Short mmCIF file of C-alpha atoms in Angstrom, two decimals:
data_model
loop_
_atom_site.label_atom_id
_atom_site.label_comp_id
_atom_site.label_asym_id
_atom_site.label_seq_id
_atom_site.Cartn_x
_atom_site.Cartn_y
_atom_site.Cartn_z
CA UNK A 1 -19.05 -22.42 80.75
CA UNK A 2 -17.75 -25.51 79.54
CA UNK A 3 -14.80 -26.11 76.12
CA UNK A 4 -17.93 -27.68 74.57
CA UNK A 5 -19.69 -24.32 74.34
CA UNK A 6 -16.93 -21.52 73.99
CA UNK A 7 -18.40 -18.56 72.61
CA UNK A 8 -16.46 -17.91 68.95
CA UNK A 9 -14.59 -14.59 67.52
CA UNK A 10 -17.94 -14.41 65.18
CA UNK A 11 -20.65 -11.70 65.52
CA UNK A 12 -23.56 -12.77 62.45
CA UNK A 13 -24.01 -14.89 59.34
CA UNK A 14 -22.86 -11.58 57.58
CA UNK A 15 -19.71 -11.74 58.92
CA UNK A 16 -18.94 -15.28 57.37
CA UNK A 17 -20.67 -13.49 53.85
CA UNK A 18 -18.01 -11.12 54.06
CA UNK A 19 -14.55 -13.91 54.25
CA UNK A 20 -14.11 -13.61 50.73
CA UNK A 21 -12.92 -15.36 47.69
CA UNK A 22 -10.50 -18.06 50.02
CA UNK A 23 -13.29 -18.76 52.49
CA UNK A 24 -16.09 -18.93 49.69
CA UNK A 25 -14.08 -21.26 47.34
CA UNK A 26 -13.18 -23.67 50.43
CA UNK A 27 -16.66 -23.74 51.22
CA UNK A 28 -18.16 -24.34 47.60
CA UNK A 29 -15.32 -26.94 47.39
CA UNK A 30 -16.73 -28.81 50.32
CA UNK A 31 -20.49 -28.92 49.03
CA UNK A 32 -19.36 -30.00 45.92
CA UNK A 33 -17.18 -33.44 47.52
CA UNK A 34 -19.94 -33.71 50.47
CA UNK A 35 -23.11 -36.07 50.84
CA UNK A 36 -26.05 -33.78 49.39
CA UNK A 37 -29.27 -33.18 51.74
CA UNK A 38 -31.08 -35.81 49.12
CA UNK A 39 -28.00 -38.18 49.02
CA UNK A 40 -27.83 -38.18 52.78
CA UNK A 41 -31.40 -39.23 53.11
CA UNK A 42 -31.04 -41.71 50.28
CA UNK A 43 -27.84 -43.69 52.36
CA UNK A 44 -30.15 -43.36 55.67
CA UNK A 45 -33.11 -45.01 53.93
CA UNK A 46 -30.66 -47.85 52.18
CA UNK A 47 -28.88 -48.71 55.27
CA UNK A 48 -32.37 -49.24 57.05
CA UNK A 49 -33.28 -51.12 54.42
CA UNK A 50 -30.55 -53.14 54.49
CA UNK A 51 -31.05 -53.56 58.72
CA UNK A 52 -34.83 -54.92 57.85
CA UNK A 53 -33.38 -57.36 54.74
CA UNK A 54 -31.12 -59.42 56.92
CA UNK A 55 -33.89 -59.92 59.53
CA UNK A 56 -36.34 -61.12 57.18
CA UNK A 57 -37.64 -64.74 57.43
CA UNK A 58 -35.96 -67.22 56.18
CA UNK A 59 -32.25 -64.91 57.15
CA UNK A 60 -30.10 -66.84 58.72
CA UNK A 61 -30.22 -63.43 60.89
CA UNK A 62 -34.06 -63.55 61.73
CA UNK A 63 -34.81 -62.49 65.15
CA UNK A 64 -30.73 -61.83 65.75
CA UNK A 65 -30.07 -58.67 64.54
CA UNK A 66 -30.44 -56.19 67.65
CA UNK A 67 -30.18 -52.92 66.16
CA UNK A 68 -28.36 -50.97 63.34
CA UNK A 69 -26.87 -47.25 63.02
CA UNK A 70 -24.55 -45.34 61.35
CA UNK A 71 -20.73 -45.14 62.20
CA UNK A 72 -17.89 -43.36 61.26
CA UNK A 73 -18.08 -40.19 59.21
CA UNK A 74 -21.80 -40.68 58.38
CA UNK A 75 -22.92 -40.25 62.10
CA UNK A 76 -20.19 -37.18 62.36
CA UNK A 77 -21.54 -35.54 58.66
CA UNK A 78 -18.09 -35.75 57.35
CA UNK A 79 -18.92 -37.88 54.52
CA UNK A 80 -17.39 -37.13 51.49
CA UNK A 81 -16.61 -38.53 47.76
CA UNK A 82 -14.72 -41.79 48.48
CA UNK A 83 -12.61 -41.39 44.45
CA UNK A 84 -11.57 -38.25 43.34
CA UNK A 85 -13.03 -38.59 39.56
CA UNK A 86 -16.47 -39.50 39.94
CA UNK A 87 -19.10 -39.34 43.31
CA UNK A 88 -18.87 -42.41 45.21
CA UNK A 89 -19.52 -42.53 48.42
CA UNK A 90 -18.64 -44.83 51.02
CA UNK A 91 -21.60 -45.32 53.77
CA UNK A 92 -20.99 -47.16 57.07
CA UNK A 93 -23.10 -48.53 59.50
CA UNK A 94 -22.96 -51.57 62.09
CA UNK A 95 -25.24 -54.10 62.81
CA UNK A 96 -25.06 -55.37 66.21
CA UNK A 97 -25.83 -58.97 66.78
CA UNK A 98 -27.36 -61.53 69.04
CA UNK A 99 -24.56 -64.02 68.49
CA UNK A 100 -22.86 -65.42 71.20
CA UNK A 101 -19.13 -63.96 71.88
CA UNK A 102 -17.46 -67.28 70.81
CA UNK A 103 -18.53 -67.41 67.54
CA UNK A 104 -15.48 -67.36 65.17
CA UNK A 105 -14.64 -64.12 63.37
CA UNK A 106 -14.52 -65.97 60.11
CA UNK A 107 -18.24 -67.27 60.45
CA UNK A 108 -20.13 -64.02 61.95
CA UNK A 109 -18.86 -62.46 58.50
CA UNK A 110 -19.74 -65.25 56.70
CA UNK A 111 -23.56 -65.49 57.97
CA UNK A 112 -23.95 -61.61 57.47
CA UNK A 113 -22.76 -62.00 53.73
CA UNK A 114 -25.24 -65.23 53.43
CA UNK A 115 -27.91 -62.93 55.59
CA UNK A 116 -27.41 -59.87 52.65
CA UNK A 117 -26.58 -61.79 49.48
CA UNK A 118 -29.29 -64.45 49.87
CA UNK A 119 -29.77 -66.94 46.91
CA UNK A 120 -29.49 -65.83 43.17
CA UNK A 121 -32.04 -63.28 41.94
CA UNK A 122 -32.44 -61.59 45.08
CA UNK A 123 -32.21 -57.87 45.51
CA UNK A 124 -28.44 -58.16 46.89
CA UNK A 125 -27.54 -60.98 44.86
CA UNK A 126 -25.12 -59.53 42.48
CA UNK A 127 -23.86 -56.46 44.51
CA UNK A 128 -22.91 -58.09 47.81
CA UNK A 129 -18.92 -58.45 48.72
CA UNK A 130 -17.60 -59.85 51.96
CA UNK A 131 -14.56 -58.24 52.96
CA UNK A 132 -12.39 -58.54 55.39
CA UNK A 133 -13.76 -56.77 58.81
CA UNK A 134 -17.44 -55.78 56.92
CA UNK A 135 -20.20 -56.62 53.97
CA UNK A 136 -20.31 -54.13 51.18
CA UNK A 137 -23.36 -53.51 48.89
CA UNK A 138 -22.72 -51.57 45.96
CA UNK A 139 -25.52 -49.74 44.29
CA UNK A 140 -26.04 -48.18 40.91
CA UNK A 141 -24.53 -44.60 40.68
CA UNK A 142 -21.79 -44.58 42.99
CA UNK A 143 -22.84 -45.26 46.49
CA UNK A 144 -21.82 -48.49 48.60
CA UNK A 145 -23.14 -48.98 52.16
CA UNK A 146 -20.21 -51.23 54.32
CA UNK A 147 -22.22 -53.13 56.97
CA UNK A 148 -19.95 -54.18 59.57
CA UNK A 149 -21.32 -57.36 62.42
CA UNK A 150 -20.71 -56.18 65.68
CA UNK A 151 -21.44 -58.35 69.29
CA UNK A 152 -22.42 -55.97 72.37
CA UNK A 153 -20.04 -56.94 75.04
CA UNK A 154 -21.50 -56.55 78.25
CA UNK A 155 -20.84 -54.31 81.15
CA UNK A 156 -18.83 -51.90 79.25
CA UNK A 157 -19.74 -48.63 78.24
CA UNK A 158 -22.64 -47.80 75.35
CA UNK A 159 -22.00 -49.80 72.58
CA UNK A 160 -18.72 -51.09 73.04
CA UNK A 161 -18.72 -54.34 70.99
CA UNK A 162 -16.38 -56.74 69.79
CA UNK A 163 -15.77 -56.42 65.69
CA UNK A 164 -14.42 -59.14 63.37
CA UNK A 165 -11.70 -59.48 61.20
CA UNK A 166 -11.11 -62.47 58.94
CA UNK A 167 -9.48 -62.66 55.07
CA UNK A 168 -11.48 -65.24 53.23
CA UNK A 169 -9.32 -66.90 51.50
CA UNK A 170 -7.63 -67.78 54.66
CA UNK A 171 -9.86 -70.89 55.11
CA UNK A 172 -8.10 -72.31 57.98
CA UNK A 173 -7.56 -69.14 59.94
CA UNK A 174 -10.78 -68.07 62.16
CA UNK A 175 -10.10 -64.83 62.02
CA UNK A 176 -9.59 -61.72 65.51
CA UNK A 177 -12.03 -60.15 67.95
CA UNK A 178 -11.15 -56.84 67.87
CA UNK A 179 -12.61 -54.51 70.69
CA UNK A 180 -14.20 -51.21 69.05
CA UNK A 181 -16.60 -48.19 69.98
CA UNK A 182 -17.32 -46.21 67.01
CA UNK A 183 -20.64 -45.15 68.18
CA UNK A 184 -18.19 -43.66 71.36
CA UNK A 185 -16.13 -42.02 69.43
CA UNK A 186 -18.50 -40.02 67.35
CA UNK A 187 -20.28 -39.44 70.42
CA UNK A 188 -17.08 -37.87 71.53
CA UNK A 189 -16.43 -35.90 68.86
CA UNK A 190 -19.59 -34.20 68.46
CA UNK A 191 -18.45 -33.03 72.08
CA UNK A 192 -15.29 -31.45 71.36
CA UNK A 193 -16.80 -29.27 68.36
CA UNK A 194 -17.49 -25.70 69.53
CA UNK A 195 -20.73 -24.77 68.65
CA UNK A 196 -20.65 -22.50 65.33
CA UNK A 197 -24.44 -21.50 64.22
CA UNK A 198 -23.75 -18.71 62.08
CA UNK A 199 -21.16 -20.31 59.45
CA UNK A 200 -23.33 -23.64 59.72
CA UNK A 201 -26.47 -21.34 58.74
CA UNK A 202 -24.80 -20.18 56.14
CA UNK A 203 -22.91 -23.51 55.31
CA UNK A 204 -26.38 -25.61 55.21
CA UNK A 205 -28.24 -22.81 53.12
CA UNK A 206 -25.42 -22.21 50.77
CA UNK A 207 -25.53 -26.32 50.41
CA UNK A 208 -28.97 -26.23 49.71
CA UNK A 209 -28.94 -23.65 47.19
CA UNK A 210 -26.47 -25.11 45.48
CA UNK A 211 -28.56 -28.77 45.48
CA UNK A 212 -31.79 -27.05 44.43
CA UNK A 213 -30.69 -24.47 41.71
CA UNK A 214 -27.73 -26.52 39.97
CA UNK A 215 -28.43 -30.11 40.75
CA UNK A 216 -32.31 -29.15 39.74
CA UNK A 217 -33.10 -31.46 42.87
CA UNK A 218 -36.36 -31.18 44.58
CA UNK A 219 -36.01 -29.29 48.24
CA UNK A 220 -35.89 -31.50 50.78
CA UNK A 221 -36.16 -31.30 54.23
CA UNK A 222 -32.85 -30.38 56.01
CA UNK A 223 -30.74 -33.40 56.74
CA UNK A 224 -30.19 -34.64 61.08
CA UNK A 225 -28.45 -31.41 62.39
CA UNK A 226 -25.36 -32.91 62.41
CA UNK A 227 -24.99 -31.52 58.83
CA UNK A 228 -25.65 -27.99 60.05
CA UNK A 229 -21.48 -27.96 60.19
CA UNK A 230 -19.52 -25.81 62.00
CA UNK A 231 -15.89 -24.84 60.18
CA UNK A 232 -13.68 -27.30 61.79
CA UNK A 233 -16.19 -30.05 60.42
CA UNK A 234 -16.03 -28.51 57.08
CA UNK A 235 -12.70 -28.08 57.14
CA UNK A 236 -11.98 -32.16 57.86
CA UNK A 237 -14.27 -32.80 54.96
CA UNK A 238 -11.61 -30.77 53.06
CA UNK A 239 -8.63 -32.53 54.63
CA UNK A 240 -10.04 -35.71 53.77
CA UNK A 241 -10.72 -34.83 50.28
CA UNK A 242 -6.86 -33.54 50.40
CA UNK A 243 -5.75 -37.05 51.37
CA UNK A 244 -7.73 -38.55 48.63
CA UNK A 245 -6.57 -36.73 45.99
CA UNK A 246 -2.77 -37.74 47.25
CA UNK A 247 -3.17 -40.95 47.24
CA UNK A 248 -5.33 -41.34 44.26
CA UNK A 249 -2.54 -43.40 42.14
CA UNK A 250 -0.38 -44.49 45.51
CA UNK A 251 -0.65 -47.81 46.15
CA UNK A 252 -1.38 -49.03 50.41
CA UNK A 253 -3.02 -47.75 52.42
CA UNK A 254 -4.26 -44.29 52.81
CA UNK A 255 -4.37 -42.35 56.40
CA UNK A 256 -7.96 -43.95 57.86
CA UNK A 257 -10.92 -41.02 58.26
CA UNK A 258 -11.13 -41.39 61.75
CA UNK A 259 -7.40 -40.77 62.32
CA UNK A 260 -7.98 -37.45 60.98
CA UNK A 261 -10.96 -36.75 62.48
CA UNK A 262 -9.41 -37.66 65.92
CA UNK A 263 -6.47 -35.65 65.21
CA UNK A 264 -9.12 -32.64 64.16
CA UNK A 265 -10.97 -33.11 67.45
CA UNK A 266 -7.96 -32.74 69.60
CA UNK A 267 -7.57 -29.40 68.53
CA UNK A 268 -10.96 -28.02 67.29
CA UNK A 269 -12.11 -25.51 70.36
CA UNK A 270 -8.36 -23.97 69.74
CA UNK A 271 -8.64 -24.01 65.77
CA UNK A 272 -12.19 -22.28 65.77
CA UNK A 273 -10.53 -19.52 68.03
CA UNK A 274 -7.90 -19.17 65.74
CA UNK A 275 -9.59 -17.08 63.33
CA UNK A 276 -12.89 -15.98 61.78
CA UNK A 277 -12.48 -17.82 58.33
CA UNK A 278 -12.51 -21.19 57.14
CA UNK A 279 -8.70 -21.19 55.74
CA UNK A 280 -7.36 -19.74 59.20
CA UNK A 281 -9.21 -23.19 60.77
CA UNK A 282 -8.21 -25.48 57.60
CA UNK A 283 -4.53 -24.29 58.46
CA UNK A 284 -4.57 -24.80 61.74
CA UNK A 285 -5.88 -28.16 61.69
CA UNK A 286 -3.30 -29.19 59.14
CA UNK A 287 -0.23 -27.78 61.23
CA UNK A 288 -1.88 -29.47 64.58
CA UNK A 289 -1.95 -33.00 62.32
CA UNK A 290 1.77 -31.64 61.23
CA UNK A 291 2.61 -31.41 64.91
CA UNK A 292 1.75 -35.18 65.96
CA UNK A 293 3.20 -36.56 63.15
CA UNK A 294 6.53 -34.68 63.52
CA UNK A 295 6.65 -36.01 66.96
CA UNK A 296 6.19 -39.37 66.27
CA UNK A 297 8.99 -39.03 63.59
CA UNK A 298 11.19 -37.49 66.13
CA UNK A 299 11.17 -40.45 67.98
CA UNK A 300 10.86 -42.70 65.53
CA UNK A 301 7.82 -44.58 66.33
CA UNK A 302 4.76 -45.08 64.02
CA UNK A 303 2.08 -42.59 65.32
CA UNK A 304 -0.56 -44.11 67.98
CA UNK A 305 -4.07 -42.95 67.50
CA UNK A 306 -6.73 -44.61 69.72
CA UNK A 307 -10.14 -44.02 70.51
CA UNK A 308 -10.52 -42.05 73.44
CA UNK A 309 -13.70 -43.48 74.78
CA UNK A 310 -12.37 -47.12 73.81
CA UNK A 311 -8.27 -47.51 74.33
CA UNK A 312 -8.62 -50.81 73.26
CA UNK A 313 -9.68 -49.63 69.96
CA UNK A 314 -6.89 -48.42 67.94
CA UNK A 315 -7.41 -46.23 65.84
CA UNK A 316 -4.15 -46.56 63.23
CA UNK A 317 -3.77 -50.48 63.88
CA UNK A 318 -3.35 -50.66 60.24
CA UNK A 319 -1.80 -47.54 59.17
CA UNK A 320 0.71 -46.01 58.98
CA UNK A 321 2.78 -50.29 58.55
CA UNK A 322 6.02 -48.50 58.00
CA UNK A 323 8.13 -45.34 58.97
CA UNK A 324 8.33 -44.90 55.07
CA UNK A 325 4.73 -44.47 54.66
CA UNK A 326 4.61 -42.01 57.97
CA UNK A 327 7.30 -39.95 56.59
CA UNK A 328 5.48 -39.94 52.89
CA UNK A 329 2.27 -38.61 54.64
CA UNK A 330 4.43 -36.21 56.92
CA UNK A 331 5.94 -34.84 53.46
CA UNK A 332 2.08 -34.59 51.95
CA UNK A 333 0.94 -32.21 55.19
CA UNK A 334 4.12 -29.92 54.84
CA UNK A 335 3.27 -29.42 51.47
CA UNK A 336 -0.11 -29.02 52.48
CA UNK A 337 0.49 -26.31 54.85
CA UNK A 338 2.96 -23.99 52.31
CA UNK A 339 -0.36 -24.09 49.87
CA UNK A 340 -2.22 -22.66 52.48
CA UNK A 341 -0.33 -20.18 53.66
CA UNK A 342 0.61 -19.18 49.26
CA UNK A 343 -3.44 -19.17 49.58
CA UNK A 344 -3.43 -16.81 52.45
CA UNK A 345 -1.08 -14.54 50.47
CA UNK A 346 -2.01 -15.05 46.90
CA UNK A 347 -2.48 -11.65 45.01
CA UNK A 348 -3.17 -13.51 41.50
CA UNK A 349 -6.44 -15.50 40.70
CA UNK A 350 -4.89 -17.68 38.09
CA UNK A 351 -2.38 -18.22 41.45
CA UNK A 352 -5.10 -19.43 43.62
CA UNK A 353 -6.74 -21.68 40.81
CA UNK A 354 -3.75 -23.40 40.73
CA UNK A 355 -3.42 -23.94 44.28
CA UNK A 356 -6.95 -25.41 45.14
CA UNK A 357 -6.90 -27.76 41.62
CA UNK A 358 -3.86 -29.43 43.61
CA UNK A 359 -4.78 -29.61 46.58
CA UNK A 360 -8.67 -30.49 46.01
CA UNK A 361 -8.67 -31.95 42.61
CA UNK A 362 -9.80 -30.40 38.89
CA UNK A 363 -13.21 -31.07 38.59
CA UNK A 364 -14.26 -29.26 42.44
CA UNK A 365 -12.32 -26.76 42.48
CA UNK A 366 -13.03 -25.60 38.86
CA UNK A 367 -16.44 -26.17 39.40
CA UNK A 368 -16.34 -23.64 42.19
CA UNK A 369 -14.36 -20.94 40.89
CA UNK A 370 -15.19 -20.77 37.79
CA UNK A 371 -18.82 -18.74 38.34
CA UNK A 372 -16.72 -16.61 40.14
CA UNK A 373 -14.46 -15.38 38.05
CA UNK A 374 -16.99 -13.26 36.13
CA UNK A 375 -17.45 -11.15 39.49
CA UNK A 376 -14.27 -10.21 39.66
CA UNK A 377 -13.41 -6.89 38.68
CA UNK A 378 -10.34 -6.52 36.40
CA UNK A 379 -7.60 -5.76 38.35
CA UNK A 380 -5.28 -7.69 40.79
CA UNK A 381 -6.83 -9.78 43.43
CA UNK A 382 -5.25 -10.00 46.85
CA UNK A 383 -6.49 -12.41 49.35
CA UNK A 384 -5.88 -11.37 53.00
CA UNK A 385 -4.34 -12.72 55.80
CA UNK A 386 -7.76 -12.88 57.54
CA UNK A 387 -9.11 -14.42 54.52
CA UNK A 388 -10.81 -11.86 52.97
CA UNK A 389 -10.21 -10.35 49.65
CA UNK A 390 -9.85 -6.81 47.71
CA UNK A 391 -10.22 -6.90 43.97
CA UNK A 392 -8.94 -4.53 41.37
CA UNK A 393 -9.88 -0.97 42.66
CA UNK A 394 -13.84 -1.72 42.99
CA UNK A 395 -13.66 -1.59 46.75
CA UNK A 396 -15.78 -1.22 49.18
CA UNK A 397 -15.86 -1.50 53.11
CA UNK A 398 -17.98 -3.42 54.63
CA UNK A 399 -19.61 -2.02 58.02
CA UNK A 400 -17.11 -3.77 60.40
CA UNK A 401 -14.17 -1.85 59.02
CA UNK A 402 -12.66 -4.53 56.86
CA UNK A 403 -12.09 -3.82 53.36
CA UNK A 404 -13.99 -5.73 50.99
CA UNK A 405 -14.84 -6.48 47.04
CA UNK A 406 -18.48 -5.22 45.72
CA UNK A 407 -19.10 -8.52 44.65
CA UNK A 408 -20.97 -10.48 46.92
CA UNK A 409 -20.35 -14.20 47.34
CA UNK A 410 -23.44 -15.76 49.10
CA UNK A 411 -25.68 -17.35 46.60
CA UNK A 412 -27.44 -14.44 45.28
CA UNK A 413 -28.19 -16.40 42.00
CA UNK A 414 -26.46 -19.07 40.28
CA UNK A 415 -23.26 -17.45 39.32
CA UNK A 416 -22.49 -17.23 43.60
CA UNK A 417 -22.16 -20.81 43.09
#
């Protein structure tokens, strides 16, 4: 039996039911900052679209574009709310290209901006913006789709391409080649996540109760089963959101999505043994991200992330620029990790409000524990170390041994959501 396939400390679907108040609120957190079912299909379809546009006649792309696909945390189903006060989403996909490999960086980004915007009037027109490695489109209500040119190089493993940087207003610079595999890497990371059925049935169902009954969206057919998540992807789409809401009013850079999710990958068979619940893998994780960064600081070198199926490609070749910014993301996860452990231990409700508002933002993490605060029996509420949680007196234990509230906390209506 192979790391990719390691049985988990789990038993059924119940067992995940019965995690309690930490577990549940993590969770409902997560759908709430996560591509939807509907939204998911909605960024497939536009970034297909987008893939038959610039090959249209008349596209300075016609008969050059040799395929299209998603990269990044799209392909992984890690996306999540790019701002932390409204739903934007940031969607990325690469187009690979039938140019040849000497074409300058500056001018394979220029013909795919010419390829998308067109001429005025056109359905990209006003919502096209070249940037400096990819196109973005922007479309109404939040969503942007960054389409970045790629050139296959030859002889090398799947998909391994050369990728473009160039600033525009540079005019006499040409731009860098830069030698990337994101395709790879997702590939690769899909591989290191320990298979994890029963939360991700009740991850995807919970999700799609929550779309259908409070979004009043029409049910749609479950998204590629890379959404059915398992915790440790879950808990990255909570780490990420973390990050955001830290550097919501910093200026720079912010720690790049695939950074983390590398870092989460390096240590996800070990975090999904670590525990049954969400929180014991959401700690872990954050400690493990704790650990590389604290070694790097030790030795006082900027961290080196790089994409294991792709060495060439590095993964932090444009953060962290400076020891300072490093050490203000090493002081971030510290304080990261003391929440989750006051989380862990919390025996007050108002306590663990507090907690997730700072660490996820107001509008989730209100949104998600608010319904549950009228299940809650009067009384104290303690939240275990194993995640689960006994309320007031109203106790009751559940068949398994473990000690748990009456109130139930998987979906049964709207107020489990």
């Amino acid at each position: 039996m192979t790391d990719d396939h390691i049985p988990l400390r789990t038993t059924s679907a119940a067992d995940f039911v019965a995690q309690g108040l930490a577990d549940t609120l993590l969770a409902d957190i997560a759908i709430r900052v996560q591509l939807s079912p509907t939204l998911h299909q909605l960024a497939t379809e536009r970034y297909r679209t987008l893939d038959h546009w610039i090959q249209r006649e008349g596209s300075p792309l016609h008969g050059l574009v040799e395929t299209t696909y998603a990269q990044g945390s799209m392909r992984i189903g890690a996306t999540i709310n790019s701002r932390v006060t409204n739903d934007e989403f940031d969607i990325d996909a690469v187009t690979q290209l039938a140019l040849a490999v000497t074409t300058p960086p500056s001018q394979v980004l220029d013909i795919l901006f010419d390829a998308v915007r067109d001429e005025p009037g056109s359905r990209y027109f006003g919502c096209t913006r070249r940037r400096s490695r990819c196109v973005t489109v922007s479309y109404k209500g939040g969503m942007h789709v960054d389409l970045t040119p790629a050139i296959l190089q030859v002889g090398t493993p799947p998909r391994q391409s050369w990728i473009f940087e160039h600033e525009s207003r540079r005019r006499f610079d040409l731009g860098t080649k830069l030698i990337a595999n994101p395709y790879g890497f997702a590939e690769w990371f899909k591989q290191q996540i320990p298979d994890d059925n029963d939360f991700s049935r009740w991850f995807l169902g919970r999700a799609q109760t929550y779309e259908e009954r409070i979004l009043a969206a029409e049910p749609v057919p479950p998204p590629e089963p890379v959404d059915q998540k398992s915790r440790v992807v879950v808990a990255l789409q909570l780490l990420k959101r973390w990050r955001n809401v830290q550097y919501d009013k910093r200026r720079g850079r912010r720690p790049p999505s695939v950074v983390l999710s590398k870092l989460v990958a390096d240590t996800a068979v070990e975090a999904a043994r670590n525990g049954p619940g969400l929180l014991h893998v959401l700690l872990h994780l954050a400690l493990a991200v704790l650990a590389d960064l604290e070694r790097a600081r030790l030795s006082r070198q900027l961290i080196h992330v790089a994409n294991p199926v792709c060495p060439a490609d590095v993964l932090t070749d444009r953060w962290p620029g400076t020891l300072d910014e490093q050490a203000t993301f090493i002081t971030d996860v510290r304080n990261l990790v003391a929440d989750l452990r006051a989380l862990q231990q919390s025996s007050n409700i108002d306590e663990i409000k507090g907690i997730l508002v700072r660490l996820f933002g107001e509008a989730p993490a209100l949104k998600a524990i608010e319904p549950h605060l009228k299940a809650i029996p009067r009384g104290p509420v303690r939240v275990t170390s194993t995640g689960g949680v006994i309320a007031g007196t109203a106790a009751a234990v559940h068949a398994n041994g473990r000690t748990m509230p009456r109130h139930t906390f998987h979906g049964d209506g709207e107020d489990g959501l």
